[in-house]
Short mmCIF file of C-alpha atoms (C1' of nucleotides) in Angstrom, two decimals:
data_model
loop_
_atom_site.label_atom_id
_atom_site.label_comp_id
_atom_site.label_asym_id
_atom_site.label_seq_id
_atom_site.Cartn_x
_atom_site.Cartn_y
_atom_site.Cartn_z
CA UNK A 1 42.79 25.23 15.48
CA UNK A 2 44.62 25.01 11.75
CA UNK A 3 48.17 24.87 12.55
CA UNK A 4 49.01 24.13 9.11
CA UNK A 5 48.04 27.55 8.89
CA UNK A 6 50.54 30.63 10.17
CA UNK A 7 49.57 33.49 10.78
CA UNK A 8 49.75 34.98 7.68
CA UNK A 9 47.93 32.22 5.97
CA UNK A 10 44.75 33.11 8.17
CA UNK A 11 45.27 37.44 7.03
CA UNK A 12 45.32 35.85 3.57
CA UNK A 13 42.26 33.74 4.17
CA UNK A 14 40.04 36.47 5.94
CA UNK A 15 40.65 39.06 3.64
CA UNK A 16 40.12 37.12 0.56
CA UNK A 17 36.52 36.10 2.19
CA UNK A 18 35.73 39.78 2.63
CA UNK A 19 37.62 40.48 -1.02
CA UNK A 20 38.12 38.11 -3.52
CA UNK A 21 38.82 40.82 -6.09
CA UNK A 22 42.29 41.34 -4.37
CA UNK A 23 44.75 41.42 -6.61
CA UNK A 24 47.90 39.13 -5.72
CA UNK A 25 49.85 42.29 -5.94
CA UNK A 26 47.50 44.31 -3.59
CA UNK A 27 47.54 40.85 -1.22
CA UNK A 28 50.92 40.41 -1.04
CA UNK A 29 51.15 44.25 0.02
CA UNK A 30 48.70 43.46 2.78
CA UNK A 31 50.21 40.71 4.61
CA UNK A 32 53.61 42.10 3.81
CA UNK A 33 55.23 39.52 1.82
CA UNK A 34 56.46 39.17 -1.68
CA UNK A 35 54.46 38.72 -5.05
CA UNK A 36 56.17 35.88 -5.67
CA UNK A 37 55.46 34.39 -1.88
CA UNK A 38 51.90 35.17 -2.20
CA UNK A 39 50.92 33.63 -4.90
CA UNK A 40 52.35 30.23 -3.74
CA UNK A 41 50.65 30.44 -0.56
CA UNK A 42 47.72 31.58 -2.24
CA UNK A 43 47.43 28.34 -4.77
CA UNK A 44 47.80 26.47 -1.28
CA UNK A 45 45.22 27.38 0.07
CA UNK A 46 43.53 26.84 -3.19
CA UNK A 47 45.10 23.29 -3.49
CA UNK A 48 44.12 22.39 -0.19
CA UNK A 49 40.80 23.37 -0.01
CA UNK A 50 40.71 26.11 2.28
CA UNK A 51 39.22 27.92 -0.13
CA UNK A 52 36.20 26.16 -1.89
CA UNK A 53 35.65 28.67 -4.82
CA UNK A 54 35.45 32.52 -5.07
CA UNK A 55 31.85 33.81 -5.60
CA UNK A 56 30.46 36.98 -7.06
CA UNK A 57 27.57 37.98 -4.47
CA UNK A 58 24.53 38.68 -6.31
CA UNK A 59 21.90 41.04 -4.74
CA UNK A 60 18.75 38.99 -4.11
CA UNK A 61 16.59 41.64 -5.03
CA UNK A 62 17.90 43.05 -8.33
CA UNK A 63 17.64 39.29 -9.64
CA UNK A 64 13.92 39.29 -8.15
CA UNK A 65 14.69 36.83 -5.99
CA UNK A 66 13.87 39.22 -3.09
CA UNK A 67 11.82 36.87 -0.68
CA UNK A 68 13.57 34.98 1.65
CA UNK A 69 11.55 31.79 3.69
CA UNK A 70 12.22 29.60 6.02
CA UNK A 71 10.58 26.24 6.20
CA UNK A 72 11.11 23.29 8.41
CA UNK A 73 9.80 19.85 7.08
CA UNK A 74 8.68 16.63 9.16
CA UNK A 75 9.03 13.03 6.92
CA UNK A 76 7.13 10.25 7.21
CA UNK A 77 9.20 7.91 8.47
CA UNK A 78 12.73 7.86 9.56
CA UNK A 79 14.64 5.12 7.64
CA UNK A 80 18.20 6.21 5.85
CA UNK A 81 16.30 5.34 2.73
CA UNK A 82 13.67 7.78 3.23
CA UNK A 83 16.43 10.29 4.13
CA UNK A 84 18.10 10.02 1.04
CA UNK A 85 15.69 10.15 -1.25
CA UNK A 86 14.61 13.24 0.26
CA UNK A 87 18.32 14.85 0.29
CA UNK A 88 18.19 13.08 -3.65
CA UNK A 89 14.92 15.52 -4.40
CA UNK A 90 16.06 18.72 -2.64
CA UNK A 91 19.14 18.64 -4.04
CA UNK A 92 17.85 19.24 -7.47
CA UNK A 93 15.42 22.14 -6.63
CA UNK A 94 17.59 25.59 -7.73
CA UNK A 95 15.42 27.71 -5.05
CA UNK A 96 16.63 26.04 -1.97
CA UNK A 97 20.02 27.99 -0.46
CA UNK A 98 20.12 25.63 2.27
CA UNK A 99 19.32 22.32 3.26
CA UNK A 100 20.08 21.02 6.46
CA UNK A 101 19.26 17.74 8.60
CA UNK A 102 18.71 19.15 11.74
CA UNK A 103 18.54 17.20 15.50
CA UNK A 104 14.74 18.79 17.29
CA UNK A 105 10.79 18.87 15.93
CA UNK A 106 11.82 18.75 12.25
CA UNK A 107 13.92 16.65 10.52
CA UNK A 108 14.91 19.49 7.78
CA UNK A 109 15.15 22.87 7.65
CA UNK A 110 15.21 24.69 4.16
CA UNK A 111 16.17 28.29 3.01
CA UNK A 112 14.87 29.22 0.07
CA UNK A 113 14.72 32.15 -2.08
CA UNK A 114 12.07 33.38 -4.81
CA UNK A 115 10.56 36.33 -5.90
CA UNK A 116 7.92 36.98 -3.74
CA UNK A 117 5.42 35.28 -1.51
CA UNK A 118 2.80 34.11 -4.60
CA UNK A 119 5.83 32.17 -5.73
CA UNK A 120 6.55 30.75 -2.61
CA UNK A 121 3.10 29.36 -2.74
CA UNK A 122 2.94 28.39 -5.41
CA UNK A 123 6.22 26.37 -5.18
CA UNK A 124 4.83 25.36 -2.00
CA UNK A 125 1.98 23.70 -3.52
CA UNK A 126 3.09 21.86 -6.21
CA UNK A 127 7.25 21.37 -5.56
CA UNK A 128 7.75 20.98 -1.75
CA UNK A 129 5.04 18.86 -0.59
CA UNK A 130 5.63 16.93 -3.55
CA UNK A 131 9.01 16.03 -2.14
CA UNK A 132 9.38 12.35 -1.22
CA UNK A 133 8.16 11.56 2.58
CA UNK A 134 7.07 14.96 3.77
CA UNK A 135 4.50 14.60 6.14
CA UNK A 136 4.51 18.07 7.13
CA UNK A 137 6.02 21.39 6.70
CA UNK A 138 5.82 24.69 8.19
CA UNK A 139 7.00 28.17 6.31
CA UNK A 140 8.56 30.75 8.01
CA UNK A 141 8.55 33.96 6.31
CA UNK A 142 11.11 36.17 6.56
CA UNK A 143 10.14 39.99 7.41
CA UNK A 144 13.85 41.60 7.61
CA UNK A 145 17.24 40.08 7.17
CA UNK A 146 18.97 41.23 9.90
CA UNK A 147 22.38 39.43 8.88
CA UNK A 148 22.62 37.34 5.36
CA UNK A 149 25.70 34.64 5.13
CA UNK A 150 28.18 37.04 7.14
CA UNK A 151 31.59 36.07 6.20
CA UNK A 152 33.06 33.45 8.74
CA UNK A 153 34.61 34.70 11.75
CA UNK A 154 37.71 32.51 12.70
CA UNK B 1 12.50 41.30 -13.20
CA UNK B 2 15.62 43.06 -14.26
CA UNK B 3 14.87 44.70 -17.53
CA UNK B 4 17.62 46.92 -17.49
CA UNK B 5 20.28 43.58 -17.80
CA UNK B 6 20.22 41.85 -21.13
CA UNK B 7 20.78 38.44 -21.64
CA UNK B 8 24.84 39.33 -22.08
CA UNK B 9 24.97 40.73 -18.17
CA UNK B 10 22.33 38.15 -17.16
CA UNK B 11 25.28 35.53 -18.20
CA UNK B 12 28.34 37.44 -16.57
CA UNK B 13 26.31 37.50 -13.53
CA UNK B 14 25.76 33.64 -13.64
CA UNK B 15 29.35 32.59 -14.42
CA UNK B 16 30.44 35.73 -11.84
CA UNK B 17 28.42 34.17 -9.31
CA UNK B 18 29.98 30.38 -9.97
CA UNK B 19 33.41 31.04 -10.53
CA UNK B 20 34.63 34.84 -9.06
CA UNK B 21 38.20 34.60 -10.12
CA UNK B 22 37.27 34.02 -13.55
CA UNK B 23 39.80 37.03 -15.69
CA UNK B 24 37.91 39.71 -17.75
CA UNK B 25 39.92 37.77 -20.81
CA UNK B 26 38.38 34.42 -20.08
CA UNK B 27 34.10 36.02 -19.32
CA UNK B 28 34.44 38.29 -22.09
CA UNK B 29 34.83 34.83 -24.61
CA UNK B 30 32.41 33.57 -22.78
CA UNK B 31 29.75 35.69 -23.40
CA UNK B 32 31.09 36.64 -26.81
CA UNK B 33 31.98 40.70 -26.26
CA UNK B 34 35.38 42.18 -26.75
CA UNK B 35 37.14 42.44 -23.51
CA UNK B 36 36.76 46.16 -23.34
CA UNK B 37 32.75 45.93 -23.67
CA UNK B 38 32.57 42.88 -21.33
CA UNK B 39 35.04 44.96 -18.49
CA UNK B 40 32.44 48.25 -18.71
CA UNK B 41 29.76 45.83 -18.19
CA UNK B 42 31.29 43.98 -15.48
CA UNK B 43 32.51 47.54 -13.80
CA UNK B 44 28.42 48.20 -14.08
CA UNK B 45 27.17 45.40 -12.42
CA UNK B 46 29.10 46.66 -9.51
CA UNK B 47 28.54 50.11 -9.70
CA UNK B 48 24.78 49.41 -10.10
CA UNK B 49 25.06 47.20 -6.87
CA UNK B 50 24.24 44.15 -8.72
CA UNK B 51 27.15 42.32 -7.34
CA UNK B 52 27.70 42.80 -3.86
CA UNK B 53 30.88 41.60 -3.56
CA UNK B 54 33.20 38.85 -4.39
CA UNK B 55 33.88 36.56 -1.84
CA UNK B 56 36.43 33.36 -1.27
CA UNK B 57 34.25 30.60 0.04
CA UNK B 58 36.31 29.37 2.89
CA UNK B 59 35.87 26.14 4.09
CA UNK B 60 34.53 25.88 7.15
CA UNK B 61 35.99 22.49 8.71
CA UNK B 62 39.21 23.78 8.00
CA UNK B 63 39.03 26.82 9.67
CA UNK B 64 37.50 25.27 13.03
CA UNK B 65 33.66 26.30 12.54
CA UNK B 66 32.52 22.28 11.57
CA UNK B 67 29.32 22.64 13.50
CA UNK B 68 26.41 24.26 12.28
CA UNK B 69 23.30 25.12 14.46
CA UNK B 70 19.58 26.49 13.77
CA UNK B 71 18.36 28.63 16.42
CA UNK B 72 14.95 29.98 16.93
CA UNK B 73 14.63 32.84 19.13
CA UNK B 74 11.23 34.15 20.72
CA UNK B 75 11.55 37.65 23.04
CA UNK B 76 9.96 38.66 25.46
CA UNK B 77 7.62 41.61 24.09
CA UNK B 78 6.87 42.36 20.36
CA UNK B 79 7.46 46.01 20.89
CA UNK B 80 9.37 47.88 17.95
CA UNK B 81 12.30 48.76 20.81
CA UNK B 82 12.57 45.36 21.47
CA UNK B 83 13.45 43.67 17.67
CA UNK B 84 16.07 47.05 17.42
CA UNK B 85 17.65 46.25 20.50
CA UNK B 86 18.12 42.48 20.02
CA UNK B 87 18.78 43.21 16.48
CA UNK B 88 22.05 45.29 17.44
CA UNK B 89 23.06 43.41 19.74
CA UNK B 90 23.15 40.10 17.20
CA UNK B 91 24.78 41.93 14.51
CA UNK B 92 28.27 42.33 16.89
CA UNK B 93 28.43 38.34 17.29
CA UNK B 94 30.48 36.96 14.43
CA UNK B 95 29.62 33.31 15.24
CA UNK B 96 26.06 34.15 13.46
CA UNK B 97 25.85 33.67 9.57
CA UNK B 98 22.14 34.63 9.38
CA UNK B 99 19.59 36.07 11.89
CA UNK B 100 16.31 36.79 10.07
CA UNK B 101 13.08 38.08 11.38
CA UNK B 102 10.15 35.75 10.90
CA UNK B 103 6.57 34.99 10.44
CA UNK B 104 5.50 32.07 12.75
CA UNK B 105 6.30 30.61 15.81
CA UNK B 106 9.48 32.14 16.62
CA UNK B 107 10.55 35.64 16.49
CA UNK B 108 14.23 35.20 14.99
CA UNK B 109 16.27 32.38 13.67
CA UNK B 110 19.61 32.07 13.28
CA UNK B 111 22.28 30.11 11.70
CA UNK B 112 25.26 29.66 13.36
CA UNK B 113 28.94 28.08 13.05
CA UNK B 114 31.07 27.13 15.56
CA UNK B 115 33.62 24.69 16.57
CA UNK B 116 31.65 22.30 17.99
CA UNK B 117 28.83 21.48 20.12
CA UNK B 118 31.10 22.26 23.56
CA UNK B 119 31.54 25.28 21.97
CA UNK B 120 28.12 26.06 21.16
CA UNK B 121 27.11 25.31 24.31
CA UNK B 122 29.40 27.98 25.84
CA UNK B 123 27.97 30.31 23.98
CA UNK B 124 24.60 29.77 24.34
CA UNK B 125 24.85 29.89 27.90
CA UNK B 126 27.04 33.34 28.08
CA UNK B 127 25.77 34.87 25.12
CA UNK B 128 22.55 33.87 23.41
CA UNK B 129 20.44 33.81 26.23
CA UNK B 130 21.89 36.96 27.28
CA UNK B 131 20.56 38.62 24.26
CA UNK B 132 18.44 41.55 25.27
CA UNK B 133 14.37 40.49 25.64
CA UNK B 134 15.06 36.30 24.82
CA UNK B 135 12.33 35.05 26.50
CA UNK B 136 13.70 31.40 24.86
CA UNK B 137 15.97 29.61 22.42
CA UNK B 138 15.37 26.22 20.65
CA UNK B 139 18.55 24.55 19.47
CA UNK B 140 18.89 22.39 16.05
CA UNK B 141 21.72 20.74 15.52
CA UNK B 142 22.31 20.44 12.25
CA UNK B 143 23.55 16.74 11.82
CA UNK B 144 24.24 17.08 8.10
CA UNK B 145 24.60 19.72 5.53
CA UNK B 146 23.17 18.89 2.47
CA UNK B 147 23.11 21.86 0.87
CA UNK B 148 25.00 24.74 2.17
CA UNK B 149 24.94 28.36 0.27
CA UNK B 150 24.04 27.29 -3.01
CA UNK B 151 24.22 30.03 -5.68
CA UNK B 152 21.01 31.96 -6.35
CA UNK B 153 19.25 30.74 -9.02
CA UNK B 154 17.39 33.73 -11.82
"C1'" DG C 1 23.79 55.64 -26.38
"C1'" DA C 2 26.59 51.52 -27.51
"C1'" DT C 3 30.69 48.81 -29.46
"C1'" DG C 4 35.54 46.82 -30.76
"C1'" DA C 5 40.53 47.61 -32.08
"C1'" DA C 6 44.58 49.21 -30.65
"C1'" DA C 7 47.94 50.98 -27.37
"C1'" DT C 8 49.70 51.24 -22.80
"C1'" DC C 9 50.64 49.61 -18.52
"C1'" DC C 10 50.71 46.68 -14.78
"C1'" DG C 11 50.39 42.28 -12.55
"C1'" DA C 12 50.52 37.05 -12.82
"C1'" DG C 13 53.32 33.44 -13.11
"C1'" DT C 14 57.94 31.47 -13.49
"C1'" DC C 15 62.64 31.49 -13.12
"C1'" DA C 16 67.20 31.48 -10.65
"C1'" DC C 17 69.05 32.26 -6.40
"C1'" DG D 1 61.68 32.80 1.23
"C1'" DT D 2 63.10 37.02 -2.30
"C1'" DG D 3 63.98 39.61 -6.64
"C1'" DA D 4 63.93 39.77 -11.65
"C1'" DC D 5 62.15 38.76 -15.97
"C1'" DT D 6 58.61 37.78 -19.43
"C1'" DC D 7 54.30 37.53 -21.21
"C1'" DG D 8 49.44 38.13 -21.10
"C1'" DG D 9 45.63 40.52 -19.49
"C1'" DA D 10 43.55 44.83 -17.44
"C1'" DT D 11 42.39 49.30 -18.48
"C1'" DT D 12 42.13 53.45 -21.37
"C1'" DT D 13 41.81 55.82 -25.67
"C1'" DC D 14 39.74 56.45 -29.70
"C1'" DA D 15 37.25 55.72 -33.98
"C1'" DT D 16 32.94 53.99 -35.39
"C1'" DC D 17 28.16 52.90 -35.73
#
DNA sequence: GATGAAATCCGAGTCAC
DNA sequence: GTGACTCGGATTTCATC
């Protein structure tokens, strides 16, 4: 649907998501134009915000941060006020990947990431519940990851 | 956990993670190294597999994927054949970011981005429920992101 | 084993066109 | 948009601890 985008804006774009060590040189190469031509269109897409920021990927598990849970959460009431100051809280807690205001039997769903499942618990106990108008959660542990935050197909 | 990083590659990872493009120059005055010690350590944390990769966060509105959507998946029958199978089969779809195994009421859940909710539709109806042994879906619309991939915290 | 200084080389960034 | 130029950083070597 971006047709501010040609066709060799999108190249750039996907293989900068699946290497954003690429050197401009290498890039340029790659989508077969010049150094110099690169590197404008790749501040563009910088400039523009196609590109939010470039991110070394950590692995989870060497950082012992190895267990991966789910949890969806239920508020007490459903006033923008008590929506915000819920966002407000979540935001601030470094263990949650995502949080999303979803449309079904919860009104969040959380990812979150610790070291293992006494953590969880105990984080459980004394951070998420603590969160302003949660009437009820329920934690999904994860068993396998199957796919973790494939790069976006477009 | 890690007690084969010091507090020096404990650092490079952090700033790696938050800002990718950052030059070997600029992290080794950072973390106070010469560049020549702070480029062998950097080269180790990928060798070792502690970074992944390095990634361009693209942004997702721009690229036509604005809609985001929780799935939970149950399957038919819990047998061993049946995860693998439906396991393969979600890996080839690049509209899913995550599909983890879980603990609970659901068998899978997934995260995925699309277009929008016409297009979600479509592809519940041709592909998710065409997954092999889905016994039944339950859609979330995510109706706002509050936090989306934030950087792992150790 | 590790480091930092120095030397080389290559690419980023900027220019004119 | 390209090609050329310059300067700074990436990468390697090497001495040192």
């Amino acid at each position: 649907m971006p047709n501010d985008l040609d066709r060799i804006d999108l190249k750039m774009l996907r293989l900068l998501q699946n290497n954003g060590r690429l050197s401009n040189a290498e890039l340029a190469q790659l989508v077969d134009v010049s150094a110099a031509t690169c590197h404008r269109r790749t501040q563009r897409l910088f400039d523009d915000g196609y590109i939010k920021s470039v991110r070394a990927m950590v692995e989870p598990r060497k950082v012992d941060r190895g267990a991966l849970v789910m949890v969806g959460v239920v508020l007490d009431r459903s006033t923008p006020e008590s929506f915000d100051a819920f966002e407000k809280a979540v935001a601030k807690l470094n263990f949650v990947l995502d949080c999303n205001l979803v449309a079904g039997d919860f009104d969040y769903f959380l990812k979150i990431r610790v070291g293992d499942m006494a953590d969880f618990n105990r984080i459980h106990g004394t951070q998420l519940i603590a969160l302003p108008g949660v009437r009820q959660t329920r934690t999904f542990f994860v068993m396998k990851e199957v796919v973790d935050n494939a790069p976006l197909n477009f």
